[in-house]
Amino acid sequence: MTIAVLFISFFVLMLIGVPIAISLGASALFTMIVATDLPLGSIVQQAFTSLDSFSLLAIPLFILAGVLMSQGGVSKRLLCLADVLVGYLTGGLAIGTVLASMFFAAISGSGPATVAAIGSFMIPSMDKKGYDKPFAAAVTATAGSIGVILPPSIPFIMFGIVGGVSIGGLFLAGIIPGILVGLALMFVSYRTAKKRNFPTEGKFPTFMEVLKAINYAKWALLIPVIILGGIYSGFFSPTESAAVACMYALFIGLFVYKELTFKKLYSVFLEATLLNIPVIIIISFSISFAYLLSIERIPATIAQFITGISENMIITMLLVSAFLFVVGMFIDTISAVVILTPILLPVAVAVGIDPIHFGVIMVCNLAVGYVTPPLGVNLFVASHISKVSIERISRALVPFIIAMLVVIVIIIMIPQLSTFIPNLAK
């Protein structure tokens, strides 16, 4: 009865338009009142103490780093580099959008931040050059989803905290899958551009032009090197790397690129605060929701049910992936990771899946949710920038979503794509 009350109340609240954070907290509180004997104070205590985590501090810091980089001229330089490298290809602007999003994703760790930073430049540029506007919005939205797969990824941080898995290992595990997703999106962009005769501009770059573009973006390109290099050389933890990223972004924005001013910092910190507030509230109430699940032994019950269907690793992961794909349509990624990791991680371990590999599978599936209605955050950001309706963008998204799902199946079938680099670093 408890699980029915919990999930029915949660989905009813969501359907009537209650924000997801409030839906999580209210449904957990309602369930405790009508279906359990637990003291009400325990859920408040869980919500409060869940935020007392050193590892969790990485999330607001990476969000701040992303805003500092976006406002400090980093995204502009990454776009210039991407344009030089792939701008001469058929659909070069679209392919460049994907490549620039991959560069920025390796800095910010956030999907919506990537869409906002890259889309504000590239969607108007593609529209001006004759690209179909819904297509421009679609490629930008899907490219932004790479932001939660490539390190440093905020969902990987949450998975590591909740599942007790190495965050650094998850960061490394996301590199190859993130690149594969990017290549798949580039392929779809190329095929679509060729089919629709989108304009091709530019010429094959000379070696000196490439060197000049790399030199122009060199300070930005050093950021992921510093983050991952610092973690795996033992100089700092993932949380400390987020603080280093903030200081580095602040330094290059103020003193190297000089596109940040001390006066402008107020708006930067305000924007970062406004982005952080809903994330922190969602995390707090999600952990309360997950606490109630664990108290009622719901994860063990669901794990037993899933393994009862099949103990084959691939079949089980395909079933779990289908479930996560649907969940991603209705629940934001951070909430889904916090709630479902305690449920699904034991299932993965029971059928022989490496926890790090499962973390990649989970986040990749939920990344698709960033671009699927009705809750696709990237979709709404791209729609706002492009002034194109969600319905029109959704139709243009179909081939990109199919490409992402194909990559997920490949990742499931070949675990080494996720585990090779972490094993190499041991």
Short mmCIF file of C-alpha atoms in Angstrom, two decimals:
data_model
loop_
_atom_site.label_atom_id
_atom_site.label_comp_id
_atom_site.label_asym_id
_atom_site.label_seq_id
_atom_site.Cartn_x
_atom_site.Cartn_y
_atom_site.Cartn_z
CA MET A 1 0.00 0.00 0.00
CA THR A 2 2.83 2.39 0.88
CA ILE A 3 4.38 2.33 -2.60
CA ALA A 4 0.96 2.89 -4.21
CA VAL A 5 0.17 5.89 -1.98
CA LEU A 6 3.64 7.37 -2.51
CA PHE A 7 3.74 7.17 -6.31
CA ILE A 8 0.06 7.91 -6.94
CA SER A 9 0.20 11.05 -4.79
CA PHE A 10 3.44 12.09 -6.49
CA PHE A 11 2.08 11.72 -10.04
CA VAL A 12 -1.25 13.36 -9.14
CA LEU A 13 0.59 16.41 -7.82
CA MET A 14 2.75 16.55 -10.95
CA LEU A 15 -0.26 16.23 -13.26
CA ILE A 16 -1.99 19.21 -11.64
CA GLY A 17 1.10 21.32 -12.20
CA VAL A 18 2.78 21.32 -8.78
CA PRO A 19 6.56 21.87 -9.15
CA ILE A 20 8.51 18.63 -8.98
CA ALA A 21 10.43 19.53 -5.81
CA ILE A 22 7.20 20.28 -3.93
CA SER A 23 5.59 17.14 -5.40
CA LEU A 24 8.43 14.99 -4.04
CA GLY A 25 8.31 16.50 -0.56
CA ALA A 26 4.51 16.66 -0.28
CA SER A 27 3.96 13.09 -1.51
CA ALA A 28 6.57 11.77 0.95
CA LEU A 29 4.95 13.71 3.81
CA PHE A 30 1.43 12.60 2.83
CA THR A 31 2.53 8.95 2.63
CA MET A 32 4.15 9.12 6.06
CA ILE A 33 0.91 10.45 7.54
CA VAL A 34 -1.54 7.98 5.96
CA ALA A 35 0.50 4.82 5.33
CA THR A 36 3.35 4.61 7.88
CA ASP A 37 4.02 4.95 11.61
CA LEU A 38 7.20 6.96 11.09
CA PRO A 39 7.58 10.25 13.02
CA LEU A 40 7.00 13.27 10.79
CA GLY A 41 10.17 14.91 12.06
CA SER A 42 12.30 12.24 10.39
CA ILE A 43 11.51 13.44 6.88
CA VAL A 44 12.41 17.04 7.78
CA GLN A 45 15.62 15.81 9.36
CA GLN A 46 16.49 13.85 6.22
CA ALA A 47 15.82 16.86 3.99
CA PHE A 48 18.08 19.05 6.12
CA THR A 49 20.93 16.64 6.82
CA SER A 50 21.06 15.47 3.19
CA LEU A 51 22.64 18.79 2.25
CA ASP A 52 25.44 18.40 4.81
CA SER A 53 27.78 16.73 2.34
CA PHE A 54 31.23 17.80 1.16
CA SER A 55 30.76 15.93 -2.15
CA LEU A 56 27.45 17.71 -2.75
CA LEU A 57 29.24 21.06 -2.62
CA ALA A 58 30.64 20.28 -6.08
CA ILE A 59 27.23 20.86 -7.69
CA PRO A 60 26.71 24.58 -6.86
CA LEU A 61 30.40 25.21 -7.55
CA PHE A 62 30.28 23.63 -11.03
CA ILE A 63 27.10 25.60 -11.77
CA LEU A 64 28.90 28.81 -10.74
CA ALA A 65 31.91 27.82 -12.86
CA GLY A 66 29.60 27.31 -15.86
CA VAL A 67 28.05 30.77 -15.46
CA LEU A 68 31.48 32.40 -15.04
CA MET A 69 32.69 30.71 -18.23
CA SER A 70 29.58 31.57 -20.19
CA GLN A 71 29.73 35.25 -19.18
CA GLY A 72 33.53 35.42 -19.36
CA GLY A 73 33.96 34.71 -23.07
CA VAL A 74 34.78 30.99 -22.90
CA SER A 75 31.81 29.83 -24.99
CA LYS A 76 32.60 32.37 -27.75
CA ARG A 77 36.16 31.06 -28.11
CA LEU A 78 35.05 27.43 -28.11
CA LEU A 79 32.58 28.24 -30.89
CA CYS A 80 35.35 29.85 -32.96
CA LEU A 81 37.51 26.74 -32.55
CA ALA A 82 34.63 24.43 -33.50
CA ASP A 83 33.86 26.56 -36.56
CA VAL A 84 37.46 26.32 -37.80
CA LEU A 85 37.60 22.55 -37.25
CA VAL A 86 34.29 21.52 -38.86
CA GLY A 87 32.72 24.64 -40.38
CA TYR A 88 33.71 23.63 -43.93
CA LEU A 89 31.67 20.38 -43.80
CA THR A 90 28.12 19.92 -45.07
CA GLY A 91 25.99 21.08 -42.16
CA GLY A 92 29.13 22.59 -40.65
CA LEU A 93 27.27 25.02 -38.39
CA ALA A 94 25.17 22.21 -36.91
CA ILE A 95 28.19 19.93 -36.51
CA GLY A 96 30.09 22.85 -35.00
CA THR A 97 27.24 23.34 -32.52
CA VAL A 98 27.63 19.72 -31.37
CA LEU A 99 31.42 20.04 -31.13
CA ALA A 100 31.24 23.34 -29.23
CA SER A 101 28.65 21.80 -26.88
CA MET A 102 31.05 18.93 -26.20
CA PHE A 103 33.82 21.42 -25.38
CA PHE A 104 31.54 23.42 -23.10
CA ALA A 105 30.08 20.26 -21.52
CA ALA A 106 33.58 19.28 -20.46
CA ILE A 107 33.63 22.51 -18.47
CA SER A 108 30.14 23.16 -17.07
CA GLY A 109 28.66 19.71 -16.28
CA SER A 110 25.14 20.99 -16.98
CA GLY A 111 22.87 20.32 -19.96
CA PRO A 112 20.66 23.44 -19.78
CA ALA A 113 23.72 25.67 -19.17
CA THR A 114 25.34 24.22 -22.31
CA VAL A 115 22.20 24.87 -24.39
CA ALA A 116 21.94 28.44 -23.10
CA ALA A 117 25.63 29.24 -23.64
CA ILE A 118 25.98 27.68 -27.10
CA GLY A 119 22.41 28.14 -28.34
CA SER A 120 22.36 31.89 -27.80
CA PHE A 121 25.15 32.15 -30.41
CA MET A 122 24.46 29.24 -32.75
CA ILE A 123 20.67 29.18 -33.20
CA PRO A 124 20.57 32.77 -34.58
CA SER A 125 23.67 32.01 -36.70
CA MET A 126 22.10 28.89 -38.24
CA ASP A 127 18.84 30.77 -38.86
CA LYS A 128 20.73 33.61 -40.59
CA LYS A 129 22.61 31.15 -42.83
CA GLY A 130 19.40 29.47 -44.03
CA TYR A 131 19.10 26.47 -41.72
CA ASP A 132 15.62 25.31 -40.76
CA LYS A 133 14.93 26.95 -37.37
CA PRO A 134 13.29 23.91 -35.67
CA PHE A 135 16.30 21.83 -36.79
CA ALA A 136 18.70 24.43 -35.36
CA ALA A 137 16.87 24.33 -32.02
CA ALA A 138 16.73 20.52 -32.06
CA VAL A 139 20.45 20.00 -32.69
CA THR A 140 21.31 22.54 -29.97
CA ALA A 141 18.98 20.91 -27.43
CA THR A 142 20.28 17.39 -28.05
CA ALA A 143 23.91 18.53 -28.12
CA GLY A 144 23.33 20.13 -24.72
CA SER A 145 22.39 16.74 -23.27
CA ILE A 146 26.04 15.71 -23.69
CA GLY A 147 26.66 18.10 -20.80
CA VAL A 148 25.51 15.47 -18.31
CA ILE A 149 27.58 12.65 -19.84
CA LEU A 150 31.02 14.19 -20.33
CA PRO A 151 32.90 15.11 -17.14
CA PRO A 152 32.36 17.02 -14.93
CA SER A 153 28.75 15.79 -14.80
CA ILE A 154 26.35 16.88 -12.04
CA PRO A 155 24.22 13.67 -12.34
CA PHE A 156 27.42 11.60 -12.02
CA ILE A 157 28.20 13.46 -8.80
CA MET A 158 24.73 12.62 -7.43
CA PHE A 159 24.99 8.97 -8.57
CA GLY A 160 28.37 8.70 -6.86
CA ILE A 161 27.04 10.18 -3.61
CA VAL A 162 23.85 8.10 -3.48
CA GLY A 163 25.35 4.86 -4.79
CA GLY A 164 28.69 5.05 -3.01
CA VAL A 165 30.55 4.90 -6.33
CA SER A 166 33.78 6.74 -7.18
CA ILE A 167 32.86 10.13 -8.65
CA GLY A 168 36.25 10.38 -10.34
CA GLY A 169 35.73 6.94 -11.88
CA LEU A 170 32.32 8.02 -13.19
CA PHE A 171 33.85 11.16 -14.70
CA LEU A 172 36.37 9.05 -16.63
CA ALA A 173 33.73 6.50 -17.60
CA GLY A 174 31.64 9.20 -19.29
CA ILE A 175 34.36 10.28 -21.73
CA ILE A 176 33.99 7.61 -24.46
CA PRO A 177 30.15 7.40 -24.26
CA GLY A 178 29.96 11.21 -24.40
CA ILE A 179 32.17 11.30 -27.49
CA LEU A 180 30.07 8.54 -29.12
CA VAL A 181 26.85 10.47 -28.49
CA GLY A 182 28.49 13.57 -29.97
CA LEU A 183 29.62 11.68 -33.09
CA ALA A 184 26.13 10.21 -33.52
CA LEU A 185 24.56 13.67 -33.35
CA MET A 186 27.14 14.99 -35.84
CA PHE A 187 26.26 12.16 -38.23
CA VAL A 188 22.53 12.96 -38.01
CA SER A 189 23.32 16.66 -38.54
CA TYR A 190 25.42 15.86 -41.62
CA ARG A 191 22.78 13.55 -43.15
CA THR A 192 19.96 16.02 -42.50
CA ALA A 193 21.97 18.95 -43.91
CA LYS A 194 22.81 16.97 -47.04
CA LYS A 195 19.21 15.83 -47.52
CA ARG A 196 17.78 19.34 -47.10
CA ASN A 197 20.60 21.12 -48.98
CA PHE A 198 21.54 23.38 -46.10
CA PRO A 199 24.29 25.83 -47.11
CA THR A 200 27.96 24.93 -46.74
CA GLU A 201 30.41 27.70 -46.00
CA GLY A 202 34.11 28.05 -45.47
CA LYS A 203 37.03 26.03 -46.72
CA PHE A 204 39.23 23.30 -45.34
CA PRO A 205 41.38 25.00 -42.68
CA THR A 206 45.11 25.29 -43.06
CA PHE A 207 47.41 24.03 -40.33
CA MET A 208 48.15 27.61 -39.28
CA GLU A 209 44.43 28.45 -39.03
CA VAL A 210 43.88 25.46 -36.74
CA LEU A 211 46.85 26.47 -34.58
CA LYS A 212 45.55 30.04 -34.41
CA ALA A 213 42.08 28.84 -33.33
CA ILE A 214 43.57 26.53 -30.69
CA ASN A 215 45.73 29.38 -29.40
CA TYR A 216 42.65 31.64 -29.26
CA ALA A 217 40.81 29.06 -27.12
CA LYS A 218 43.79 27.65 -25.21
CA TRP A 219 42.80 29.03 -21.80
CA ALA A 220 39.32 27.54 -22.17
CA LEU A 221 40.67 24.17 -23.35
CA LEU A 222 42.87 23.92 -20.26
CA ILE A 223 39.86 23.79 -17.91
CA PRO A 224 38.92 20.09 -18.38
CA VAL A 225 42.62 19.20 -18.30
CA ILE A 226 42.99 20.94 -14.94
CA ILE A 227 39.81 19.35 -13.54
CA LEU A 228 40.51 15.74 -14.55
CA GLY A 229 44.28 16.03 -14.29
CA GLY A 230 44.02 17.45 -10.79
CA ILE A 231 41.65 14.71 -9.63
CA TYR A 232 43.71 11.82 -10.98
CA SER A 233 47.07 13.22 -10.01
CA GLY A 234 45.81 13.39 -6.43
CA PHE A 235 46.12 17.17 -6.12
CA PHE A 236 42.43 17.62 -5.29
CA SER A 237 39.09 15.84 -4.92
CA PRO A 238 36.14 16.26 -7.35
CA THR A 239 34.64 18.87 -5.01
CA GLU A 240 37.92 20.76 -4.76
CA SER A 241 38.22 20.58 -8.55
CA ALA A 242 34.92 22.47 -8.80
CA ALA A 243 36.33 25.23 -6.60
CA VAL A 244 39.50 25.32 -8.72
CA ALA A 245 37.34 25.56 -11.87
CA CYS A 246 35.52 28.56 -10.37
CA MET A 247 38.75 30.36 -9.50
CA TYR A 248 40.27 29.58 -12.91
CA ALA A 249 37.15 30.78 -14.76
CA LEU A 250 37.10 33.94 -12.65
CA PHE A 251 40.78 34.59 -13.36
CA ILE A 252 40.61 34.18 -17.14
CA GLY A 253 37.32 36.10 -17.35
CA LEU A 254 38.72 39.06 -15.41
CA PHE A 255 42.39 39.19 -16.37
CA VAL A 256 42.92 37.18 -19.59
CA TYR A 257 39.79 37.58 -21.74
CA LYS A 258 38.74 40.70 -19.77
CA GLU A 259 35.07 40.12 -20.59
CA LEU A 260 34.15 39.99 -16.90
CA THR A 261 34.26 43.09 -14.74
CA PHE A 262 33.92 43.40 -10.98
CA LYS A 263 30.66 45.26 -11.62
CA LYS A 264 29.39 42.39 -13.80
CA LEU A 265 30.19 39.81 -11.10
CA TYR A 266 27.01 40.74 -9.22
CA SER A 267 24.82 39.55 -12.11
CA VAL A 268 27.00 36.43 -12.51
CA PHE A 269 26.60 35.43 -8.85
CA LEU A 270 22.90 36.27 -8.96
CA GLU A 271 22.38 34.05 -12.02
CA ALA A 272 24.34 31.20 -10.41
CA THR A 273 22.29 31.55 -7.20
CA LEU A 274 18.99 31.46 -9.10
CA LEU A 275 20.16 28.34 -10.96
CA ASN A 276 21.32 26.67 -7.74
CA ILE A 277 18.23 27.26 -5.60
CA PRO A 278 15.85 24.87 -7.45
CA VAL A 279 18.60 22.26 -7.80
CA ILE A 280 19.33 22.23 -4.06
CA ILE A 281 15.61 22.09 -3.17
CA ILE A 282 15.10 19.19 -5.60
CA ILE A 283 18.07 17.30 -4.14
CA SER A 284 16.83 17.81 -0.58
CA PHE A 285 13.27 16.59 -1.22
CA SER A 286 14.46 13.81 -3.54
CA ILE A 287 16.61 12.38 -0.76
CA SER A 288 13.60 12.53 1.61
CA PHE A 289 11.56 10.66 -1.00
CA ALA A 290 14.33 8.08 -1.44
CA TYR A 291 14.61 7.73 2.37
CA LEU A 292 10.95 6.72 2.57
CA LEU A 293 11.50 4.19 -0.22
CA SER A 294 14.41 2.60 1.63
CA ILE A 295 12.59 2.50 5.00
CA GLU A 296 9.74 0.56 3.37
CA ARG A 297 12.24 -1.79 1.63
CA ILE A 298 10.79 -0.81 -1.73
CA PRO A 299 14.18 -0.99 -3.55
CA ALA A 300 14.65 -4.63 -2.51
CA THR A 301 11.10 -5.51 -3.60
CA ILE A 302 11.51 -3.89 -7.03
CA ALA A 303 14.98 -5.42 -7.49
CA GLN A 304 13.57 -8.87 -6.75
CA PHE A 305 10.75 -8.29 -9.23
CA ILE A 306 13.08 -7.19 -12.05
CA THR A 307 15.58 -10.02 -11.57
CA GLY A 308 12.62 -12.40 -11.50
CA ILE A 309 11.80 -11.41 -15.09
CA SER A 310 15.30 -12.20 -16.37
CA GLU A 311 18.77 -12.63 -14.94
CA ASN A 312 20.41 -12.05 -18.33
CA MET A 313 22.57 -8.94 -18.06
CA ILE A 314 21.74 -7.45 -21.47
CA ILE A 315 17.99 -8.14 -21.30
CA THR A 316 17.80 -6.71 -17.78
CA MET A 317 19.68 -3.57 -18.79
CA LEU A 318 17.50 -3.09 -21.87
CA LEU A 319 14.40 -3.34 -19.65
CA VAL A 320 15.90 -0.91 -17.15
CA SER A 321 16.88 1.44 -19.99
CA ALA A 322 13.33 1.44 -21.37
CA PHE A 323 12.07 2.24 -17.87
CA LEU A 324 14.61 5.07 -17.44
CA PHE A 325 13.74 6.49 -20.86
CA VAL A 326 10.09 6.81 -19.79
CA VAL A 327 11.03 8.18 -16.35
CA GLY A 328 13.24 10.82 -17.98
CA MET A 329 10.20 12.20 -19.78
CA PHE A 330 8.45 13.07 -16.52
CA ILE A 331 11.10 13.49 -13.79
CA ASP A 332 14.18 15.70 -13.93
CA THR A 333 17.54 13.93 -14.05
CA ILE A 334 18.79 14.78 -10.56
CA SER A 335 15.55 13.64 -8.88
CA ALA A 336 15.53 10.44 -10.94
CA VAL A 337 19.15 9.65 -10.02
CA VAL A 338 18.54 10.21 -6.29
CA ILE A 339 15.29 8.22 -6.21
CA LEU A 340 16.15 5.36 -8.57
CA THR A 341 19.83 4.68 -7.82
CA PRO A 342 19.03 2.84 -4.54
CA ILE A 343 16.40 0.81 -6.44
CA LEU A 344 18.22 -0.05 -9.66
CA LEU A 345 21.88 -0.25 -8.63
CA PRO A 346 21.31 -3.49 -6.64
CA VAL A 347 19.57 -4.93 -9.72
CA ALA A 348 22.58 -4.07 -11.89
CA VAL A 349 25.04 -5.55 -9.41
CA ALA A 350 22.90 -8.69 -9.09
CA VAL A 351 23.15 -9.40 -12.83
CA GLY A 352 26.89 -8.66 -12.96
CA ILE A 353 26.99 -5.04 -14.13
CA ASP A 354 29.90 -2.91 -12.94
CA PRO A 355 28.46 -0.03 -10.82
CA ILE A 356 30.41 2.54 -12.83
CA HIS A 357 29.12 1.09 -16.11
CA PHE A 358 25.57 1.17 -14.74
CA GLY A 359 26.02 4.81 -13.72
CA VAL A 360 26.87 5.65 -17.33
CA ILE A 361 23.87 3.67 -18.64
CA MET A 362 21.56 5.42 -16.19
CA VAL A 363 22.77 8.94 -16.90
CA CYS A 364 22.81 8.40 -20.69
CA ASN A 365 19.18 7.24 -20.60
CA LEU A 366 18.11 10.12 -18.41
CA ALA A 367 20.03 12.52 -20.68
CA VAL A 368 17.49 11.71 -23.41
CA GLY A 369 14.87 13.06 -21.01
CA TYR A 370 16.42 16.51 -21.38
CA VAL A 371 14.98 16.67 -24.91
CA THR A 372 11.73 14.70 -24.60
CA PRO A 373 8.38 16.33 -23.77
CA PRO A 374 6.72 17.09 -21.44
CA LEU A 375 9.62 17.91 -19.06
CA GLY A 376 12.59 18.29 -21.43
CA VAL A 377 14.51 21.19 -19.87
CA ASN A 378 16.86 21.58 -22.85
CA LEU A 379 13.81 21.62 -25.08
CA PHE A 380 12.32 24.58 -23.22
CA VAL A 381 15.63 26.48 -23.22
CA ALA A 382 16.07 25.93 -26.98
CA SER A 383 12.44 26.92 -27.60
CA HIS A 384 12.92 30.12 -25.60
CA ILE A 385 16.08 31.06 -27.52
CA SER A 386 14.75 30.16 -30.97
CA LYS A 387 11.15 31.37 -30.42
CA VAL A 388 9.98 28.09 -32.02
CA SER A 389 7.16 26.04 -30.46
CA ILE A 390 7.90 22.84 -28.54
CA GLU A 391 5.76 20.88 -31.02
CA ARG A 392 7.82 21.95 -34.05
CA ILE A 393 11.14 21.29 -32.31
CA SER A 394 9.90 17.88 -31.10
CA ARG A 395 9.31 16.72 -34.67
CA ALA A 396 12.84 17.73 -35.65
CA LEU A 397 14.22 15.91 -32.58
CA VAL A 398 13.15 12.40 -33.63
CA PRO A 399 16.29 11.36 -35.61
CA PHE A 400 18.55 12.77 -32.89
CA ILE A 401 16.74 10.83 -30.15
CA ILE A 402 16.94 7.63 -32.21
CA ALA A 403 20.70 8.18 -32.62
CA MET A 404 21.13 8.63 -28.85
CA LEU A 405 19.14 5.45 -28.13
CA VAL A 406 21.29 3.47 -30.59
CA VAL A 407 24.43 4.66 -28.77
CA ILE A 408 22.91 3.61 -25.42
CA VAL A 409 22.29 0.09 -26.76
CA ILE A 410 25.92 -0.05 -27.96
CA ILE A 411 27.12 1.06 -24.51
CA ILE A 412 25.03 -1.69 -22.88
CA MET A 413 26.38 -4.32 -25.27
CA ILE A 414 30.02 -3.22 -24.88
CA PRO A 415 30.74 -2.42 -21.19
CA GLN A 416 34.40 -1.70 -21.99
CA LEU A 417 33.32 1.61 -23.56
CA SER A 418 32.56 2.78 -20.02
CA THR A 419 35.10 0.86 -17.98
CA PHE A 420 38.23 1.04 -20.16
CA ILE A 421 39.48 4.49 -19.08
CA PRO A 422 38.64 4.09 -15.34
CA ASN A 423 40.44 0.71 -15.34
CA LEU A 424 43.39 2.30 -17.12
CA ALA A 425 43.61 4.98 -14.42
CA LYS A 426 43.72 2.48 -11.54
#
